[in-house]
Amino acid sequence: MNNFVKWLLTFLRHHRPAFVGTVLVSAVVATAVFGPSLLAHAPDDVFARFAPRSPEHRLGTDSQGYDILARLVHGARTTLAISLAAMSMSLLLGTLLGAVAGFAGGFADMFIMRLVDVAMSFPGFLLAMVTVAILGAELENVIVAVGLVGAPMFARQVRAEVLRVVAADYVMAARSLGLAAPRVLLAHVIPNSLGPIIVLGTLGMGSAILDVAGLNFLGLGGDPFRIPEWGLILTQGWNKRPDANLQVAVAGLAIFVTVLGFNLLGDGLKDELDPRTRRR
Amino acid sequence: MLVYIVRRLGLSVVLLGVAILATFFLHHALPGDPAAAVLGKQYTEAGADEMRERLGLNDPLPTQFVRYLGDVVSGDLGRSHVSNELVTDDLKRVLPATIELGACALLLATFVGISLGIATAMRPRTWWDVGGLTLALAGVSLPIFWLGFLAIQFFGEGGTLASFTGIPGLPLGGRFSAAEIKLGQYVADTPAATGFFLFDTLFVARDADAFWHVVKHLLLPAVVLSSVPTAVIARITRASMGEALIQDYIRTARSKGLPTRVVVLKHALRNAAIPVTTSIGTQLGYLLGGAVLTETIFQWPGMGTYVVQSILNLDVKPLQACVLVVAVAFVFVNLFVDLSYGFLDPRIRVDGDRG
């Protein structure tokens, strides 16, 4: 663990974009964790509608009379949770498919990878829209749709990793030393194929946030009166222009900053793990 | 090369088959009873049974599929049960709008993206490079509807720019304003009109004012839609140009005394062309998907808004048709991109002959 911390610090010192990304993501996560307890208002406290900015309401209130700052801070929590759920689904499903394809080979490999090819050759957002249409416009279904659409990318990467690692000399060496299969898997195969998956997961968080927000913007996110996600806050402001312009601006900014943070971090990790672009 | 082309065409046919099969099952996967949807307010138990019989929903699935396949191949995409219009008529209206917007955005993205990519690749590890890459990363991180909102606030009618400089802002939505110009009527009345308004105003009507009117409406949506493709193309160009520029043949070309312009545009760009072409091809797909959000923001009467409407109404036939159209477009774009490799890289041509 100490090694990991040392590696992380060196990485962040040498890679400025990744450092910025880490700061942005940490700030958003901190807001999601600690923000709600620092607020004066709950997200469902009702005040006068469209109140202007004031010390009482730093960002004013929205068309329902909710405090916009409170909605945004709680929105950090919901947005991260929803995107994390969708991305985890992509990761688990993709890893499962990719691992089966890579290990089994033959017909299973061909079938799964053709399916992945077909899915990836179609615009993902449209696929997510159709999936939500089939399952019904509910938040859970938005998560499932975004998760499904993200899975093929993981499957392709995991399969490539499995093929690469299983054939690597150090795995062969470990096996010929007589190490038991589970130990080879845990000590060599998994750590060595983890890097690209972490990169994809980081980048996947960004695209999941954008896709969920986009589906909400189109009115496919279900009940608009639950504790909102940023895409929904933005959409509600968009529908009440120009009175709620500030609401649209800050909600969009929150999404942008968060997605940028994940993308900067993911790109930095990718550079670091790719021997061709690694510095030093 | 011939073997390669034939094999590639075979794959395209298979993909088209998969698309038709998938849209067929879409009909059955959508929630709700299609018969009830067609009947609407006149729903009765007996009426629904009769309608189901008439729609052929009681037939075995294979029979239904063969009928669907026949309909699709003969160009019959059914009717919207909301407007009762023929889907093919709707498509004739919405497709030109989407293609016009997408083509403009792609042209813009290709030109700006490749220029930005070359500019940053030629000055690696400088502020130029860092600035360009940051811009490109910001481009893929922006929620497109937020970008649209900001664009409208700054450049739209009554926006910041208009109120500070007095320059009239750009229109906020639609392909033209019906109050100023009777373009929709004109296109409906003129057999030579295509529905592509840039083309119609410039070459059919030969009306410069109308053309400018259409361009003004197209400007903001096209720029907003091009943001992500521009960023992606710039990043790919930066990466593959960066690799090409450090090759030995570039040093050779430089030491022969060739001007930088020739070295960069002819020697390096030629060799960086394949990843760039692929990225442009994949961005076409994004344009069809991303257009949904852009069209919604700017009330663009194209396929994006049409898809959203049919999803919200659970209108099966238009949705099926749109998915099918996108799938067909995709199959052909990918086919075209793959075949273009043979022309871009002579080595693939030779390998293809062997395989």
Coordinates of C-alpha atoms in Angstrom, one line a residue, chain A residues 1-251:
Chain A
M1 CA 0.0 0.0 0.0
N2 CA 2.9 2.3 0.8
N3 CA 4.3 1.6 -2.6
F4 CA 1.0 2.6 -4.2
V5 CA 0.9 5.9 -2.3
K6 CA 4.5 6.6 -3.4
W7 CA 3.6 5.8 -7.0
L8 CA 0.5 8.0 -6.9
L9 CA 2.4 11.0 -5.5
T10 CA 5.1 10.7 -8.2
F11 CA 2.5 10.3 -10.9
L12 CA 0.6 13.4 -9.8
R13 CA 3.7 15.5 -9.4
H14 CA 4.9 14.6 -12.9
H15 CA 1.5 14.8 -14.7
R16 CA -0.1 18.2 -14.2
P17 CA -3.4 17.5 -16.1
A18 CA -4.0 14.4 -13.9
F19 CA -3.2 16.5 -10.9
V20 CA -5.9 19.0 -11.9
G21 CA -8.3 16.2 -12.6
T22 CA -7.7 14.7 -9.1
V23 CA -8.3 18.0 -7.5
L24 CA -11.6 18.5 -9.4
V25 CA -12.8 15.0 -8.7
S26 CA -11.8 15.2 -5.0
A27 CA -13.7 18.5 -4.7
V28 CA -16.8 17.1 -6.2
V29 CA -16.6 13.9 -4.0
A30 CA -16.0 16.1 -0.9
T31 CA -19.0 18.2 -1.8
A32 CA -21.1 15.1 -2.2
V33 CA -20.0 13.6 1.2
F34 CA -19.7 16.7 3.4
G35 CA -21.7 19.4 1.5
P36 CA -25.2 18.5 2.6
S37 CA -24.4 18.7 6.3
L38 CA -23.0 22.3 5.8
L39 CA -26.1 23.6 4.2
A40 CA -28.7 25.9 5.8
H41 CA -31.6 24.5 3.8
A42 CA -32.8 21.0 2.9
P43 CA -33.3 20.4 -0.9
D44 CA -37.1 20.1 -0.3
D45 CA -37.6 23.1 1.8
V46 CA -40.0 25.4 0.0
F47 CA -39.5 29.2 -0.2
A48 CA -40.7 32.0 -2.5
R49 CA -40.4 31.1 -6.2
F50 CA -37.6 32.6 -8.3
A51 CA -36.1 34.5 -5.3
P52 CA -33.0 36.4 -6.5
R53 CA -29.5 35.7 -5.1
S54 CA -29.2 36.8 -1.4
P55 CA -27.2 35.8 1.6
E56 CA -30.1 33.5 2.5
H57 CA -30.2 31.8 -0.9
R58 CA -26.7 32.1 -2.5
L59 CA -28.0 31.0 -5.9
G60 CA -31.6 32.0 -5.5
T61 CA -34.6 29.7 -5.6
D62 CA -36.1 27.8 -8.5
S63 CA -39.6 27.6 -10.1
Q64 CA -40.8 25.3 -7.3
G65 CA -39.3 27.6 -4.6
Y66 CA -36.5 25.2 -3.7
D67 CA -33.1 26.6 -2.8
I68 CA -30.9 26.1 -5.9
L69 CA -27.6 25.7 -3.9
A70 CA -29.1 23.0 -1.7
R71 CA -30.4 21.2 -4.8
L72 CA -27.0 21.4 -6.5
V73 CA -25.0 20.1 -3.4
H74 CA -27.4 17.2 -2.9
G75 CA -27.3 16.8 -6.7
A76 CA -23.6 16.0 -6.4
R77 CA -24.5 13.0 -4.3
T78 CA -27.2 11.7 -6.6
T79 CA -25.3 12.4 -9.8
L80 CA -22.2 10.6 -8.6
A81 CA -24.2 7.7 -7.2
I82 CA -26.3 7.3 -10.4
S83 CA -23.2 7.4 -12.6
L84 CA -21.2 5.1 -10.4
A85 CA -24.1 2.6 -10.5
A86 CA -24.3 2.8 -14.3
M87 CA -20.5 2.6 -14.8
S88 CA -20.2 -0.3 -12.3
M89 CA -22.8 -2.1 -14.3
S90 CA -20.9 -1.5 -17.5
L91 CA -17.7 -2.7 -15.8
L92 CA -19.1 -5.9 -14.3
L93 CA -21.1 -6.9 -17.4
G94 CA -18.2 -6.0 -19.7
T95 CA -15.6 -7.7 -17.6
L96 CA -17.7 -10.9 -17.5
L97 CA -18.3 -10.9 -21.2
G98 CA -14.7 -10.1 -22.1
A99 CA -13.3 -12.6 -19.7
V100 CA -15.5 -15.4 -21.0
A101 CA -14.6 -14.5 -24.5
G102 CA -10.9 -14.3 -23.8
F103 CA -10.7 -17.5 -21.7
A104 CA -13.2 -19.7 -23.6
G105 CA -12.2 -18.7 -27.2
G106 CA -13.8 -20.5 -30.1
F107 CA -17.5 -20.0 -30.7
A108 CA -18.2 -18.2 -27.5
D109 CA -15.5 -15.7 -28.3
M110 CA -16.7 -15.1 -31.8
F111 CA -20.3 -14.8 -30.8
I112 CA -19.6 -12.3 -28.0
M113 CA -17.2 -10.2 -29.9
R114 CA -19.5 -9.9 -33.0
L115 CA -22.2 -8.8 -30.6
V116 CA -19.8 -6.2 -29.2
D117 CA -18.9 -5.0 -32.7
V118 CA -22.5 -4.6 -33.6
A119 CA -23.3 -2.7 -30.4
M120 CA -20.3 -0.5 -30.7
S121 CA -21.0 0.4 -34.4
F122 CA -24.3 2.0 -33.4
P123 CA -24.6 5.5 -31.7
G124 CA -24.6 4.7 -28.0
F125 CA -26.8 7.5 -26.9
L126 CA -29.5 6.5 -29.4
L127 CA -29.2 2.9 -28.1
A128 CA -29.6 4.1 -24.5
M129 CA -32.7 6.1 -25.6
V130 CA -34.3 3.1 -27.2
T131 CA -33.5 0.9 -24.2
V132 CA -35.2 3.4 -21.9
A133 CA -38.2 3.4 -24.3
I134 CA -38.5 -0.3 -24.0
L135 CA -38.0 -0.5 -20.2
G136 CA -40.0 2.6 -19.4
A137 CA -38.9 6.1 -18.5
E138 CA -37.7 5.5 -14.9
L139 CA -34.5 6.4 -13.2
E140 CA -33.6 2.8 -12.6
N141 CA -34.0 2.1 -16.3
V142 CA -31.8 5.1 -17.2
I143 CA -29.1 3.5 -15.1
V144 CA -29.6 0.1 -16.8
A145 CA -29.6 1.7 -20.2
V146 CA -26.4 3.7 -19.7
G147 CA -24.8 0.7 -18.1
L148 CA -25.6 -1.6 -21.0
V149 CA -24.4 0.9 -23.6
G150 CA -21.1 1.3 -21.8
A151 CA -20.4 -2.5 -21.4
P152 CA -19.1 -3.4 -24.9
M153 CA -16.1 -1.1 -24.5
F154 CA -15.1 -2.9 -21.3
A155 CA -15.7 -6.3 -22.9
R156 CA -13.3 -5.5 -25.7
Q157 CA -10.6 -4.2 -23.4
V158 CA -10.9 -7.0 -20.9
R159 CA -10.7 -9.7 -23.6
A160 CA -7.5 -8.1 -25.1
E161 CA -6.0 -7.9 -21.6
V162 CA -6.9 -11.6 -20.8
L163 CA -5.3 -12.7 -24.1
R164 CA -2.2 -10.6 -23.5
V165 CA -1.7 -11.6 -19.8
V166 CA -2.3 -15.3 -20.1
A167 CA 0.3 -15.5 -22.9
A168 CA 2.8 -13.4 -21.0
D169 CA 6.2 -14.9 -20.0
Y170 CA 5.8 -14.1 -16.3
V171 CA 2.6 -16.0 -16.1
M172 CA 4.3 -18.9 -17.9
A173 CA 7.2 -18.6 -15.4
A174 CA 4.9 -18.5 -12.4
R175 CA 3.1 -21.6 -13.6
S176 CA 6.3 -23.5 -14.3
L177 CA 7.4 -22.7 -10.8
G178 CA 4.5 -24.7 -9.7
L179 CA 2.3 -21.9 -8.4
A180 CA -1.4 -22.9 -8.0
A181 CA -3.7 -21.5 -10.5
P182 CA -5.7 -19.2 -8.2
R183 CA -2.4 -17.7 -6.9
V184 CA -1.3 -17.1 -10.5
L185 CA -4.6 -15.4 -11.2
L186 CA -4.5 -13.2 -8.1
A187 CA -0.8 -12.4 -8.1
H188 CA -0.1 -12.0 -11.8
V189 CA -3.1 -12.0 -14.1
I190 CA -5.4 -9.6 -12.3
P191 CA -2.9 -6.9 -11.2
N192 CA -1.5 -6.8 -14.7
S193 CA -4.8 -6.4 -16.4
L194 CA -6.2 -3.9 -13.9
G195 CA -4.6 -0.7 -15.3
P196 CA -6.6 -0.3 -18.5
I197 CA -9.8 -1.3 -16.7
I198 CA -9.3 1.5 -14.2
V199 CA -8.6 4.0 -17.0
L200 CA -11.8 2.9 -18.8
G201 CA -13.7 3.1 -15.5
T202 CA -12.5 6.7 -14.9
L203 CA -13.4 7.8 -18.4
G204 CA -16.6 5.8 -18.1
M205 CA -17.7 7.9 -15.1
G206 CA -17.5 11.0 -17.3
S207 CA -19.5 9.6 -20.2
A208 CA -22.1 8.1 -17.8
I209 CA -22.7 11.5 -16.2
L210 CA -23.2 13.1 -19.6
D211 CA -25.5 10.3 -20.9
V212 CA -27.7 10.3 -17.7
A213 CA -27.9 14.1 -17.9
G214 CA -28.8 13.9 -21.6
L215 CA -31.5 11.3 -21.1
N216 CA -32.9 13.5 -18.3
F217 CA -32.8 16.5 -20.6
L218 CA -35.0 14.7 -23.1
G219 CA -37.6 13.9 -20.4
L220 CA -36.7 10.2 -20.2
G221 CA -35.5 10.3 -16.6
G222 CA -38.8 9.6 -14.8
D223 CA -40.2 11.4 -11.8
P224 CA -38.9 15.0 -11.8
F225 CA -39.8 15.6 -8.1
R226 CA -37.3 13.3 -6.5
I227 CA -34.0 14.7 -5.1
P228 CA -32.6 15.8 -8.4
E229 CA -29.6 14.9 -10.4
W230 CA -27.7 17.7 -12.2
G231 CA -29.1 17.0 -15.6
L232 CA -32.6 17.3 -14.2
I233 CA -31.8 20.6 -12.4
L234 CA -30.5 21.9 -15.7
T235 CA -33.5 20.7 -17.6
Q236 CA -36.0 22.2 -15.1
G237 CA -34.1 25.5 -15.4
W238 CA -34.1 25.2 -19.2
N239 CA -37.9 24.8 -19.3
K240 CA -38.3 28.0 -17.2
R241 CA -36.0 30.3 -19.3
P242 CA -35.2 33.1 -19.0
D243 CA -36.2 33.3 -15.3
A244 CA -34.0 30.3 -14.4
N245 CA -30.9 31.1 -16.5
L246 CA -28.6 31.1 -13.5
Q247 CA -29.9 27.6 -12.6
V248 CA -29.0 26.3 -16.1
A249 CA -25.6 27.9 -16.0
V250 CA -24.5 26.6 -12.6
A251 CA -25.9 23.1 -13.1

